[in-house]
């Protein structure tokens, strides 16, 4: 998506212009409006921008945006910097706030503890603010439950505590997704790990060879999965929002 928006001109024109015919092949159809001089010109591809992208944008009402953020995230403290961040990266900011609301101020954790987790019996400090430090020591991890959760035992400032958490790794093991048959071209597998963003077909629909069937997103890249052959969609094995691994079965054609 980022590359497509760059080729559409949403972050400005590169020195020396866009590479052709690469740009025209990436974009799929639309019109280009020169924002500085006014006249429209036809460009093969999606709707594109010529000139400074910000010239055609309406002014942002940061007060209204901040109020909207407070209403959507009532438990978060929203300041002016948050409003600017949301204006620039709305989806990323919403994900960040939801993460903070679920897990708390994880920025207080040391980087290694946050990324890999502490070892059993490893005591580590968490400084919430100057003069207010928590001491946490993991003690044991309980057995996996049928709902994919575990009870984790730990000490907080010397007091024994426990909490029920979802074991994401175990949940992946519980959900066994079928793999595509590498010997069958009509068994379409995921070309890479990622999230299913959009389905463009449904079961029973007739598709032509090369027709886009779904969009897979990973690491800020979006990949269109196309039909390997002409046929009918026999079965869909994924839905939008589902995480898949490489070669996981996406759909079957007959």
JSON list of C-alpha atoms in Angstrom, two decimals:
[
{"chain": "A", "resi": 1, "resn": "UNK", "atom": "CA", "xyz": [0.00, 0.00, 0.00]},
{"chain": "A", "resi": 2, "resn": "UNK", "atom": "CA", "xyz": [2.82, 2.42, 0.86]},
{"chain": "A", "resi": 3, "resn": "UNK", "atom": "CA", "xyz": [4.49, 1.83, -2.50]},
{"chain": "A", "resi": 4, "resn": "UNK", "atom": "CA", "xyz": [1.23, 2.32, -4.39]},
{"chain": "A", "resi": 5, "resn": "UNK", "atom": "CA", "xyz": [0.50, 5.59, -2.56]},
{"chain": "A", "resi": 6, "resn": "UNK", "atom": "CA", "xyz": [4.04, 6.76, -3.33]},
{"chain": "A", "resi": 7, "resn": "UNK", "atom": "CA", "xyz": [3.48, 6.07, -7.02]},
{"chain": "A", "resi": 8, "resn": "UNK", "atom": "CA", "xyz": [0.14, 7.90, -6.81]},
{"chain": "A", "resi": 9, "resn": "UNK", "atom": "CA", "xyz": [2.04, 10.98, -5.66]},
{"chain": "A", "resi": 10, "resn": "UNK", "atom": "CA", "xyz": [0.67, 11.19, -2.13]},
{"chain": "A", "resi": 11, "resn": "UNK", "atom": "CA", "xyz": [4.09, 11.96, -0.62]},
{"chain": "A", "resi": 12, "resn": "UNK", "atom": "CA", "xyz": [5.44, 14.15, -3.42]},
{"chain": "A", "resi": 13, "resn": "UNK", "atom": "CA", "xyz": [7.17, 13.59, -6.72]},
{"chain": "A", "resi": 14, "resn": "UNK", "atom": "CA", "xyz": [10.67, 12.04, -6.71]},
{"chain": "A", "resi": 15, "resn": "UNK", "atom": "CA", "xyz": [13.58, 13.87, -8.32]},
{"chain": "A", "resi": 16, "resn": "UNK", "atom": "CA", "xyz": [13.70, 12.93, -11.99]},
{"chain": "A", "resi": 17, "resn": "UNK", "atom": "CA", "xyz": [10.10, 11.72, -12.06]},
{"chain": "A", "resi": 18, "resn": "UNK", "atom": "CA", "xyz": [8.56, 8.28, -11.64]},
{"chain": "A", "resi": 19, "resn": "UNK", "atom": "CA", "xyz": [10.07, 5.16, -13.22]},
{"chain": "A", "resi": 20, "resn": "UNK", "atom": "CA", "xyz": [8.14, 4.09, -16.30]},
{"chain": "A", "resi": 21, "resn": "UNK", "atom": "CA", "xyz": [6.67, 1.75, -17.39]},
{"chain": "A", "resi": 22, "resn": "UNK", "atom": "CA", "xyz": [6.82, 0.45, -13.79]},
{"chain": "A", "resi": 23, "resn": "UNK", "atom": "CA", "xyz": [4.47, 3.14, -12.48]},
{"chain": "A", "resi": 24, "resn": "UNK", "atom": "CA", "xyz": [1.83, 2.58, -15.15]},
{"chain": "A", "resi": 25, "resn": "UNK", "atom": "CA", "xyz": [1.93, -1.18, -14.61]},
{"chain": "A", "resi": 26, "resn": "UNK", "atom": "CA", "xyz": [1.45, -0.83, -10.85]},
{"chain": "A", "resi": 27, "resn": "UNK", "atom": "CA", "xyz": [-1.45, 1.59, -11.11]},
{"chain": "A", "resi": 28, "resn": "UNK", "atom": "CA", "xyz": [-4.70, 0.37, -12.62]},
{"chain": "A", "resi": 29, "resn": "UNK", "atom": "CA", "xyz": [-6.63, 3.36, -13.96]},
{"chain": "A", "resi": 30, "resn": "UNK", "atom": "CA", "xyz": [-7.77, 6.88, -13.04]},
{"chain": "A", "resi": 31, "resn": "UNK", "atom": "CA", "xyz": [-7.19, 10.58, -13.64]},
{"chain": "A", "resi": 32, "resn": "UNK", "atom": "CA", "xyz": [-4.44, 12.88, -12.42]},
{"chain": "A", "resi": 33, "resn": "UNK", "atom": "CA", "xyz": [-5.20, 16.44, -11.25]},
{"chain": "A", "resi": 34, "resn": "UNK", "atom": "CA", "xyz": [-2.38, 18.99, -11.29]},
{"chain": "A", "resi": 35, "resn": "UNK", "atom": "CA", "xyz": [-3.07, 20.74, -8.00]},
{"chain": "A", "resi": 36, "resn": "UNK", "atom": "CA", "xyz": [-0.96, 23.80, -8.79]},
{"chain": "A", "resi": 37, "resn": "UNK", "atom": "CA", "xyz": [-2.15, 24.64, -12.28]},
{"chain": "A", "resi": 38, "resn": "UNK", "atom": "CA", "xyz": [-5.61, 23.06, -12.21]},
{"chain": "A", "resi": 39, "resn": "UNK", "atom": "CA", "xyz": [-6.04, 21.11, -15.48]},
{"chain": "A", "resi": 40, "resn": "UNK", "atom": "CA", "xyz": [-6.68, 17.40, -15.25]},
{"chain": "A", "resi": 41, "resn": "UNK", "atom": "CA", "xyz": [-4.68, 14.93, -17.27]},
{"chain": "A", "resi": 42, "resn": "UNK", "atom": "CA", "xyz": [-5.29, 11.23, -17.80]},
{"chain": "A", "resi": 43, "resn": "UNK", "atom": "CA", "xyz": [-2.75, 8.80, -16.39]},
{"chain": "A", "resi": 44, "resn": "UNK", "atom": "CA", "xyz": [-2.95, 5.04, -16.61]},
{"chain": "A", "resi": 45, "resn": "UNK", "atom": "CA", "xyz": [-3.42, 3.93, -13.00]},
{"chain": "A", "resi": 46, "resn": "UNK", "atom": "CA", "xyz": [-5.30, 4.81, -9.85]},
{"chain": "A", "resi": 47, "resn": "UNK", "atom": "CA", "xyz": [-6.27, 8.42, -9.13]},
{"chain": "A", "resi": 48, "resn": "UNK", "atom": "CA", "xyz": [-2.97, 10.27, -8.82]},
{"chain": "A", "resi": 49, "resn": "UNK", "atom": "CA", "xyz": [-1.74, 13.62, -7.51]},
{"chain": "A", "resi": 50, "resn": "UNK", "atom": "CA", "xyz": [0.56, 16.01, -9.34]},
{"chain": "A", "resi": 51, "resn": "UNK", "atom": "CA", "xyz": [2.33, 18.76, -7.45]},
{"chain": "A", "resi": 52, "resn": "UNK", "atom": "CA", "xyz": [2.46, 19.23, -3.68]},
{"chain": "A", "resi": 53, "resn": "UNK", "atom": "CA", "xyz": [0.02, 16.74, -2.09]},
{"chain": "A", "resi": 54, "resn": "UNK", "atom": "CA", "xyz": [-0.87, 19.03, 0.81]},
{"chain": "A", "resi": 55, "resn": "UNK", "atom": "CA", "xyz": [-2.04, 21.82, -1.50]},
{"chain": "A", "resi": 56, "resn": "UNK", "atom": "CA", "xyz": [-5.47, 20.22, -1.99]},
{"chain": "A", "resi": 57, "resn": "UNK", "atom": "CA", "xyz": [-6.00, 18.99, 1.58]},
{"chain": "A", "resi": 58, "resn": "UNK", "atom": "CA", "xyz": [-8.59, 20.78, 3.72]},
{"chain": "A", "resi": 59, "resn": "UNK", "atom": "CA", "xyz": [-7.30, 22.30, 7.01]},
{"chain": "A", "resi": 60, "resn": "UNK", "atom": "CA", "xyz": [-7.33, 19.92, 9.98]},
{"chain": "A", "resi": 61, "resn": "UNK", "atom": "CA", "xyz": [-9.41, 20.96, 12.97]},
{"chain": "A", "resi": 62, "resn": "UNK", "atom": "CA", "xyz": [-7.14, 19.59, 15.70]},
{"chain": "A", "resi": 63, "resn": "UNK", "atom": "CA", "xyz": [-9.53, 20.59, 18.49]},
{"chain": "A", "resi": 64, "resn": "UNK", "atom": "CA", "xyz": [-12.35, 18.59, 16.90]},
{"chain": "A", "resi": 65, "resn": "UNK", "atom": "CA", "xyz": [-9.99, 15.68, 16.19]},
{"chain": "A", "resi": 66, "resn": "UNK", "atom": "CA", "xyz": [-8.77, 15.68, 19.78]},
{"chain": "A", "resi": 67, "resn": "UNK", "atom": "CA", "xyz": [-12.35, 15.66, 21.05]},
{"chain": "A", "resi": 68, "resn": "UNK", "atom": "CA", "xyz": [-13.21, 12.77, 18.73]},
{"chain": "A", "resi": 69, "resn": "UNK", "atom": "CA", "xyz": [-10.21, 10.81, 20.02]},
{"chain": "A", "resi": 70, "resn": "UNK", "atom": "CA", "xyz": [-11.29, 11.41, 23.63]},
{"chain": "A", "resi": 71, "resn": "UNK", "atom": "CA", "xyz": [-14.76, 10.07, 22.83]},
{"chain": "A", "resi": 72, "resn": "UNK", "atom": "CA", "xyz": [-13.39, 6.99, 21.05]},
{"chain": "A", "resi": 73, "resn": "UNK", "atom": "CA", "xyz": [-10.74, 6.33, 23.72]},
{"chain": "A", "resi": 74, "resn": "UNK", "atom": "CA", "xyz": [-12.31, 7.54, 27.00]},
{"chain": "A", "resi": 75, "resn": "UNK", "atom": "CA", "xyz": [-9.69, 5.81, 29.16]},
{"chain": "A", "resi": 76, "resn": "UNK", "atom": "CA", "xyz": [-6.73, 7.40, 27.40]},
{"chain": "A", "resi": 77, "resn": "UNK", "atom": "CA", "xyz": [-5.17, 10.80, 28.07]},
{"chain": "A", "resi": 78, "resn": "UNK", "atom": "CA", "xyz": [-5.19, 12.56, 24.69]},
{"chain": "A", "resi": 79, "resn": "UNK", "atom": "CA", "xyz": [-2.94, 15.60, 24.25]},
{"chain": "A", "resi": 80, "resn": "UNK", "atom": "CA", "xyz": [-2.10, 17.77, 21.24]},
{"chain": "A", "resi": 81, "resn": "UNK", "atom": "CA", "xyz": [0.75, 15.52, 20.18]},
{"chain": "A", "resi": 82, "resn": "UNK", "atom": "CA", "xyz": [-1.66, 12.59, 20.04]},
{"chain": "A", "resi": 83, "resn": "UNK", "atom": "CA", "xyz": [-3.97, 14.59, 17.78]},
{"chain": "A", "resi": 84, "resn": "UNK", "atom": "CA", "xyz": [-1.09, 15.32, 15.39]},
{"chain": "A", "resi": 85, "resn": "UNK", "atom": "CA", "xyz": [-0.04, 11.66, 15.43]},
{"chain": "A", "resi": 86, "resn": "UNK", "atom": "CA", "xyz": [-3.60, 10.55, 14.69]},
{"chain": "A", "resi": 87, "resn": "UNK", "atom": "CA", "xyz": [-3.87, 13.01, 11.81]},
{"chain": "A", "resi": 88, "resn": "UNK", "atom": "CA", "xyz": [-0.70, 11.57, 10.26]},
{"chain": "A", "resi": 89, "resn": "UNK", "atom": "CA", "xyz": [-1.22, 7.87, 11.08]},
{"chain": "A", "resi": 90, "resn": "UNK", "atom": "CA", "xyz": [-4.87, 7.30, 12.10]},
{"chain": "A", "resi": 91, "resn": "UNK", "atom": "CA", "xyz": [-4.93, 3.49, 11.99]},
{"chain": "A", "resi": 92, "resn": "UNK", "atom": "CA", "xyz": [-1.52, 3.11, 13.64]},
{"chain": "A", "resi": 93, "resn": "UNK", "atom": "CA", "xyz": [-2.47, 5.53, 16.43]},
{"chain": "A", "resi": 94, "resn": "UNK", "atom": "CA", "xyz": [-5.75, 3.72, 17.14]},
{"chain": "A", "resi": 95, "resn": "UNK", "atom": "CA", "xyz": [-3.89, 0.39, 17.35]},
{"chain": "A", "resi": 96, "resn": "UNK", "atom": "CA", "xyz": [-1.34, 1.96, 19.71]},
{"chain": "A", "resi": 97, "resn": "UNK", "atom": "CA", "xyz": [-4.02, 3.35, 22.05]},
{"chain": "A", "resi": 98, "resn": "UNK", "atom": "CA", "xyz": [-5.94, 0.07, 22.11]},
{"chain": "A", "resi": 99, "resn": "UNK", "atom": "CA", "xyz": [-2.71, -1.77, 22.94]},
{"chain": "A", "resi": 100, "resn": "UNK", "atom": "CA", "xyz": [-1.98, 0.63, 25.80]},
{"chain": "A", "resi": 101, "resn": "UNK", "atom": "CA", "xyz": [-5.52, 0.29, 27.12]},
{"chain": "A", "resi": 102, "resn": "UNK", "atom": "CA", "xyz": [-5.22, -3.51, 27.16]},
{"chain": "A", "resi": 103, "resn": "UNK", "atom": "CA", "xyz": [-1.66, -3.92, 28.46]},
{"chain": "A", "resi": 104, "resn": "UNK", "atom": "CA", "xyz": [-0.92, -0.67, 30.30]},
{"chain": "A", "resi": 105, "resn": "UNK", "atom": "CA", "xyz": [2.24, 1.50, 30.14]},
{"chain": "A", "resi": 106, "resn": "UNK", "atom": "CA", "xyz": [4.54, -1.11, 28.64]},
{"chain": "A", "resi": 107, "resn": "UNK", "atom": "CA", "xyz": [7.02, 1.65, 27.74]},
{"chain": "A", "resi": 108, "resn": "UNK", "atom": "CA", "xyz": [8.14, 1.41, 31.38]},
{"chain": "A", "resi": 109, "resn": "UNK", "atom": "CA", "xyz": [9.52, -2.08, 30.73]},
{"chain": "A", "resi": 110, "resn": "UNK", "atom": "CA", "xyz": [13.08, -2.72, 29.65]},
{"chain": "A", "resi": 111, "resn": "UNK", "atom": "CA", "xyz": [13.35, -3.52, 25.95]},
{"chain": "A", "resi": 112, "resn": "UNK", "atom": "CA", "xyz": [14.45, -7.15, 26.44]},
{"chain": "A", "resi": 113, "resn": "UNK", "atom": "CA", "xyz": [11.70, -7.85, 28.98]},
{"chain": "A", "resi": 114, "resn": "UNK", "atom": "CA", "xyz": [9.09, -6.38, 26.64]},
{"chain": "A", "resi": 115, "resn": "UNK", "atom": "CA", "xyz": [10.27, -8.22, 23.53]},
{"chain": "A", "resi": 116, "resn": "UNK", "atom": "CA", "xyz": [11.20, -11.65, 24.90]},
{"chain": "A", "resi": 117, "resn": "UNK", "atom": "CA", "xyz": [9.69, -11.74, 28.41]},
{"chain": "A", "resi": 118, "resn": "UNK", "atom": "CA", "xyz": [11.50, -12.35, 31.71]},
{"chain": "A", "resi": 119, "resn": "UNK", "atom": "CA", "xyz": [12.91, -15.66, 32.85]},
{"chain": "A", "resi": 120, "resn": "UNK", "atom": "CA", "xyz": [11.36, -17.60, 35.73]},
{"chain": "A", "resi": 121, "resn": "UNK", "atom": "CA", "xyz": [12.71, -16.27, 39.08]},
{"chain": "A", "resi": 122, "resn": "UNK", "atom": "CA", "xyz": [14.22, -13.23, 37.33]},
{"chain": "A", "resi": 123, "resn": "UNK", "atom": "CA", "xyz": [13.38, -10.16, 39.38]},
{"chain": "A", "resi": 124, "resn": "UNK", "atom": "CA", "xyz": [13.16, -6.91, 37.45]},
{"chain": "A", "resi": 125, "resn": "UNK", "atom": "CA", "xyz": [12.17, -3.33, 38.37]},
{"chain": "A", "resi": 126, "resn": "UNK", "atom": "CA", "xyz": [9.49, -1.25, 36.67]},
{"chain": "A", "resi": 127, "resn": "UNK", "atom": "CA", "xyz": [9.77, 2.48, 37.35]},
{"chain": "A", "resi": 128, "resn": "UNK", "atom": "CA", "xyz": [6.31, 3.97, 36.83]},
{"chain": "A", "resi": 129, "resn": "UNK", "atom": "CA", "xyz": [7.48, 7.44, 37.81]},
{"chain": "A", "resi": 130, "resn": "UNK", "atom": "CA", "xyz": [10.23, 9.00, 39.88]},
{"chain": "A", "resi": 131, "resn": "UNK", "atom": "CA", "xyz": [10.10, 7.49, 43.37]},
{"chain": "A", "resi": 132, "resn": "UNK", "atom": "CA", "xyz": [7.53, 4.84, 42.39]},
{"chain": "A", "resi": 133, "resn": "UNK", "atom": "CA", "xyz": [9.13, 1.55, 41.34]},
{"chain": "A", "resi": 134, "resn": "UNK", "atom": "CA", "xyz": [7.55, -1.91, 41.25]},
{"chain": "A", "resi": 135, "resn": "UNK", "atom": "CA", "xyz": [9.53, -5.09, 41.76]},
{"chain": "A", "resi": 136, "resn": "UNK", "atom": "CA", "xyz": [8.22, -8.08, 39.76]},
{"chain": "A", "resi": 137, "resn": "UNK", "atom": "CA", "xyz": [9.48, -11.67, 39.80]},
{"chain": "A", "resi": 138, "resn": "UNK", "atom": "CA", "xyz": [7.84, -14.47, 37.75]},
{"chain": "A", "resi": 139, "resn": "UNK", "atom": "CA", "xyz": [7.48, -17.69, 39.76]},
{"chain": "A", "resi": 140, "resn": "UNK", "atom": "CA", "xyz": [5.74, -20.28, 37.58]},
{"chain": "A", "resi": 141, "resn": "UNK", "atom": "CA", "xyz": [3.50, -20.78, 34.55]},
{"chain": "A", "resi": 142, "resn": "UNK", "atom": "CA", "xyz": [0.48, -23.06, 34.87]},
{"chain": "A", "resi": 143, "resn": "UNK", "atom": "CA", "xyz": [-0.67, -25.75, 32.44]},
{"chain": "A", "resi": 144, "resn": "UNK", "atom": "CA", "xyz": [-2.46, -24.84, 29.23]},
{"chain": "A", "resi": 145, "resn": "UNK", "atom": "CA", "xyz": [-6.25, -24.71, 29.64]},
{"chain": "A", "resi": 146, "resn": "UNK", "atom": "CA", "xyz": [-8.81, -25.77, 27.06]},
{"chain": "A", "resi": 147, "resn": "UNK", "atom": "CA", "xyz": [-9.56, -22.13, 26.23]},
{"chain": "A", "resi": 148, "resn": "UNK", "atom": "CA", "xyz": [-5.91, -21.41, 25.40]},
{"chain": "A", "resi": 149, "resn": "UNK", "atom": "CA", "xyz": [-5.11, -19.58, 28.65]},
{"chain": "A", "resi": 150, "resn": "UNK", "atom": "CA", "xyz": [-2.60, -20.18, 31.45]},
{"chain": "A", "resi": 151, "resn": "UNK", "atom": "CA", "xyz": [-2.34, -19.00, 35.05]},
{"chain": "A", "resi": 152, "resn": "UNK", "atom": "CA", "xyz": [0.91, -17.13, 35.66]},
{"chain": "A", "resi": 153, "resn": "UNK", "atom": "CA", "xyz": [2.24, -16.85, 39.21]},
{"chain": "A", "resi": 154, "resn": "UNK", "atom": "CA", "xyz": [4.53, -13.98, 40.24]},
{"chain": "A", "resi": 155, "resn": "UNK", "atom": "CA", "xyz": [5.61, -11.74, 43.10]},
{"chain": "A", "resi": 156, "resn": "UNK", "atom": "CA", "xyz": [4.75, -8.05, 43.12]},
{"chain": "A", "resi": 157, "resn": "UNK", "atom": "CA", "xyz": [6.80, -6.16, 45.69]},
{"chain": "A", "resi": 158, "resn": "UNK", "atom": "CA", "xyz": [7.24, -9.44, 47.58]},
{"chain": "A", "resi": 159, "resn": "UNK", "atom": "CA", "xyz": [3.53, -10.35, 47.57]},
{"chain": "A", "resi": 160, "resn": "UNK", "atom": "CA", "xyz": [2.37, -13.48, 45.72]},
{"chain": "A", "resi": 161, "resn": "UNK", "atom": "CA", "xyz": [-0.07, -12.83, 42.87]},
{"chain": "A", "resi": 162, "resn": "UNK", "atom": "CA", "xyz": [-1.46, -14.67, 39.87]},
{"chain": "A", "resi": 163, "resn": "UNK", "atom": "CA", "xyz": [-3.12, -13.64, 36.63]},
{"chain": "A", "resi": 164, "resn": "UNK", "atom": "CA", "xyz": [-4.85, -15.51, 33.78]},
{"chain": "A", "resi": 165, "resn": "UNK", "atom": "CA", "xyz": [-3.38, -14.72, 30.37]},
{"chain": "A", "resi": 166, "resn": "UNK", "atom": "CA", "xyz": [-3.97, -15.99, 26.86]},
{"chain": "A", "resi": 167, "resn": "UNK", "atom": "CA", "xyz": [-1.12, -18.08, 25.47]},
{"chain": "A", "resi": 168, "resn": "UNK", "atom": "CA", "xyz": [-0.94, -16.82, 21.90]},
{"chain": "A", "resi": 169, "resn": "UNK", "atom": "CA", "xyz": [1.64, -19.39, 20.85]},
{"chain": "A", "resi": 170, "resn": "UNK", "atom": "CA", "xyz": [-0.50, -22.22, 22.18]},
{"chain": "A", "resi": 171, "resn": "UNK", "atom": "CA", "xyz": [-3.57, -20.77, 20.50]},
{"chain": "A", "resi": 172, "resn": "UNK", "atom": "CA", "xyz": [-1.78, -21.07, 17.18]},
{"chain": "A", "resi": 173, "resn": "UNK", "atom": "CA", "xyz": [-1.08, -24.71, 17.93]},
{"chain": "A", "resi": 174, "resn": "UNK", "atom": "CA", "xyz": [-4.73, -25.29, 18.81]},
{"chain": "A", "resi": 175, "resn": "UNK", "atom": "CA", "xyz": [-5.90, -23.79, 15.52]},
{"chain": "A", "resi": 176, "resn": "UNK", "atom": "CA", "xyz": [-4.48, -26.11, 12.88]},
{"chain": "A", "resi": 177, "resn": "UNK", "atom": "CA", "xyz": [-5.00, -24.53, 9.48]},
{"chain": "A", "resi": 178, "resn": "UNK", "atom": "CA", "xyz": [-4.81, -26.88, 6.49]},
{"chain": "A", "resi": 179, "resn": "UNK", "atom": "CA", "xyz": [-1.93, -26.49, 4.08]},
{"chain": "A", "resi": 180, "resn": "UNK", "atom": "CA", "xyz": [-2.27, -26.12, 0.33]},
{"chain": "A", "resi": 181, "resn": "UNK", "atom": "CA", "xyz": [-1.44, -29.12, -1.85]},
{"chain": "A", "resi": 182, "resn": "UNK", "atom": "CA", "xyz": [1.77, -28.11, -3.63]},
{"chain": "A", "resi": 183, "resn": "UNK", "atom": "CA", "xyz": [1.05, -30.63, -6.40]},
{"chain": "A", "resi": 184, "resn": "UNK", "atom": "CA", "xyz": [-2.39, -29.14, -7.15]},
{"chain": "A", "resi": 185, "resn": "UNK", "atom": "CA", "xyz": [-2.45, -25.71, -8.83]},
{"chain": "A", "resi": 186, "resn": "UNK", "atom": "CA", "xyz": [-6.12, -25.32, -7.90]},
{"chain": "A", "resi": 187, "resn": "UNK", "atom": "CA", "xyz": [-5.25, -25.55, -4.21]},
{"chain": "A", "resi": 188, "resn": "UNK", "atom": "CA", "xyz": [-4.20, -21.95, -3.57]},
{"chain": "A", "resi": 189, "resn": "UNK", "atom": "CA", "xyz": [-1.87, -21.34, -0.63]},
{"chain": "A", "resi": 190, "resn": "UNK", "atom": "CA", "xyz": [-0.60, -18.18, 1.07]},
{"chain": "A", "resi": 191, "resn": "UNK", "atom": "CA", "xyz": [2.57, -16.94, -0.65]},
{"chain": "A", "resi": 192, "resn": "UNK", "atom": "CA", "xyz": [3.84, -15.51, 2.67]},
{"chain": "A", "resi": 193, "resn": "UNK", "atom": "CA", "xyz": [2.76, -15.10, 6.32]},
{"chain": "A", "resi": 194, "resn": "UNK", "atom": "CA", "xyz": [0.37, -12.20, 6.88]},
{"chain": "A", "resi": 195, "resn": "UNK", "atom": "CA", "xyz": [-3.16, -10.98, 7.48]},
{"chain": "A", "resi": 196, "resn": "UNK", "atom": "CA", "xyz": [-6.11, -11.43, 5.13]},
{"chain": "A", "resi": 197, "resn": "UNK", "atom": "CA", "xyz": [-7.18, -7.87, 4.30]},
{"chain": "A", "resi": 198, "resn": "UNK", "atom": "CA", "xyz": [-9.91, -8.36, 1.73]},
{"chain": "A", "resi": 199, "resn": "UNK", "atom": "CA", "xyz": [-11.77, -11.15, -0.08]},
{"chain": "A", "resi": 200, "resn": "UNK", "atom": "CA", "xyz": [-12.83, -10.38, -3.65]},
{"chain": "A", "resi": 201, "resn": "UNK", "atom": "CA", "xyz": [-14.53, -13.68, -4.40]},
{"chain": "A", "resi": 202, "resn": "UNK", "atom": "CA", "xyz": [-17.10, -15.95, -2.79]},
{"chain": "A", "resi": 203, "resn": "UNK", "atom": "CA", "xyz": [-17.84, -19.65, -2.91]},
{"chain": "A", "resi": 204, "resn": "UNK", "atom": "CA", "xyz": [-19.46, -20.75, -6.17]},
{"chain": "A", "resi": 205, "resn": "UNK", "atom": "CA", "xyz": [-18.19, -17.69, -8.08]},
{"chain": "A", "resi": 206, "resn": "UNK", "atom": "CA", "xyz": [-16.67, -18.17, -11.52]},
{"chain": "A", "resi": 207, "resn": "UNK", "atom": "CA", "xyz": [-13.14, -16.75, -11.87]},
{"chain": "A", "resi": 208, "resn": "UNK", "atom": "CA", "xyz": [-10.82, -16.22, -14.79]},
{"chain": "A", "resi": 209, "resn": "UNK", "atom": "CA", "xyz": [-7.09, -16.97, -14.81]},
{"chain": "A", "resi": 210, "resn": "UNK", "atom": "CA", "xyz": [-5.23, -13.99, -13.34]},
{"chain": "A", "resi": 211, "resn": "UNK", "atom": "CA", "xyz": [-8.33, -12.52, -11.65]},
{"chain": "A", "resi": 212, "resn": "UNK", "atom": "CA", "xyz": [-7.64, -11.00, -8.18]},
{"chain": "A", "resi": 213, "resn": "UNK", "atom": "CA", "xyz": [-9.20, -13.18, -5.46]},
{"chain": "A", "resi": 214, "resn": "UNK", "atom": "CA", "xyz": [-7.93, -11.74, -2.17]},
{"chain": "A", "resi": 215, "resn": "UNK", "atom": "CA", "xyz": [-5.41, -9.33, -0.65]},
{"chain": "A", "resi": 216, "resn": "UNK", "atom": "CA", "xyz": [-2.78, -10.43, 1.87]},
{"chain": "A", "resi": 217, "resn": "UNK", "atom": "CA", "xyz": [-0.88, -7.89, 3.98]},
{"chain": "A", "resi": 218, "resn": "UNK", "atom": "CA", "xyz": [2.46, -8.31, 5.77]},
{"chain": "A", "resi": 219, "resn": "UNK", "atom": "CA", "xyz": [5.17, -5.87, 6.86]},
{"chain": "A", "resi": 220, "resn": "UNK", "atom": "CA", "xyz": [3.35, -2.91, 5.27]},
{"chain": "A", "resi": 221, "resn": "UNK", "atom": "CA", "xyz": [3.22, -4.73, 1.93]},
{"chain": "A", "resi": 222, "resn": "UNK", "atom": "CA", "xyz": [0.03, -5.87, 0.25]},
{"chain": "A", "resi": 223, "resn": "UNK", "atom": "CA", "xyz": [0.01, -8.80, -2.15]},
{"chain": "A", "resi": 224, "resn": "UNK", "atom": "CA", "xyz": [-2.86, -9.62, -4.49]},
{"chain": "A", "resi": 225, "resn": "UNK", "atom": "CA", "xyz": [-3.45, -13.36, -4.81]},
{"chain": "A", "resi": 226, "resn": "UNK", "atom": "CA", "xyz": [-4.77, -14.15, -8.29]},
{"chain": "A", "resi": 227, "resn": "UNK", "atom": "CA", "xyz": [-6.48, -17.19, -9.77]},
{"chain": "A", "resi": 228, "resn": "UNK", "atom": "CA", "xyz": [-3.93, -19.66, -11.21]},
{"chain": "A", "resi": 229, "resn": "UNK", "atom": "CA", "xyz": [-6.53, -21.09, -13.60]},
{"chain": "A", "resi": 230, "resn": "UNK", "atom": "CA", "xyz": [-10.05, -20.42, -14.85]},
{"chain": "A", "resi": 231, "resn": "UNK", "atom": "CA", "xyz": [-12.69, -22.20, -12.78]},
{"chain": "A", "resi": 232, "resn": "UNK", "atom": "CA", "xyz": [-15.20, -21.94, -9.94]},
{"chain": "A", "resi": 233, "resn": "UNK", "atom": "CA", "xyz": [-14.47, -21.22, -6.28]},
{"chain": "A", "resi": 234, "resn": "UNK", "atom": "CA", "xyz": [-15.05, -24.57, -4.59]},
{"chain": "A", "resi": 235, "resn": "UNK", "atom": "CA", "xyz": [-14.27, -23.51, -1.00]},
{"chain": "A", "resi": 236, "resn": "UNK", "atom": "CA", "xyz": [-12.94, -20.52, 0.94]},
{"chain": "A", "resi": 237, "resn": "UNK", "atom": "CA", "xyz": [-10.78, -21.34, 3.96]},
{"chain": "A", "resi": 238, "resn": "UNK", "atom": "CA", "xyz": [-10.05, -17.80, 5.19]},
{"chain": "A", "resi": 239, "resn": "UNK", "atom": "CA", "xyz": [-11.85, -14.59, 6.12]},
{"chain": "A", "resi": 240, "resn": "UNK", "atom": "CA", "xyz": [-10.77, -10.96, 6.53]},
{"chain": "A", "resi": 241, "resn": "UNK", "atom": "CA", "xyz": [-8.64, -10.40, 9.63]},
{"chain": "A", "resi": 242, "resn": "UNK", "atom": "CA", "xyz": [-7.35, -14.00, 9.82]},
{"chain": "A", "resi": 243, "resn": "UNK", "atom": "CA", "xyz": [-3.59, -14.46, 10.26]},
{"chain": "A", "resi": 244, "resn": "UNK", "atom": "CA", "xyz": [-2.07, -17.12, 8.02]},
{"chain": "A", "resi": 245, "resn": "UNK", "atom": "CA", "xyz": [1.33, -18.72, 7.65]},
{"chain": "A", "resi": 246, "resn": "UNK", "atom": "CA", "xyz": [3.12, -19.43, 4.41]},
{"chain": "A", "resi": 247, "resn": "UNK", "atom": "CA", "xyz": [1.47, -22.18, 2.33]},
{"chain": "A", "resi": 248, "resn": "UNK", "atom": "CA", "xyz": [-1.71, -22.13, 4.46]},
{"chain": "A", "resi": 249, "resn": "UNK", "atom": "CA", "xyz": [-4.69, -23.08, 2.29]},
{"chain": "A", "resi": 250, "resn": "UNK", "atom": "CA", "xyz": [-6.60, -19.95, 1.20]},
{"chain": "A", "resi": 251, "resn": "UNK", "atom": "CA", "xyz": [-9.15, -21.40, -1.21]},
{"chain": "A", "resi": 252, "resn": "UNK", "atom": "CA", "xyz": [-9.83, -24.19, -3.66]},
{"chain": "A", "resi": 253, "resn": "UNK", "atom": "CA", "xyz": [-10.85, -23.91, -7.31]},
{"chain": "A", "resi": 254, "resn": "UNK", "atom": "CA", "xyz": [-12.57, -26.57, -9.41]}
]
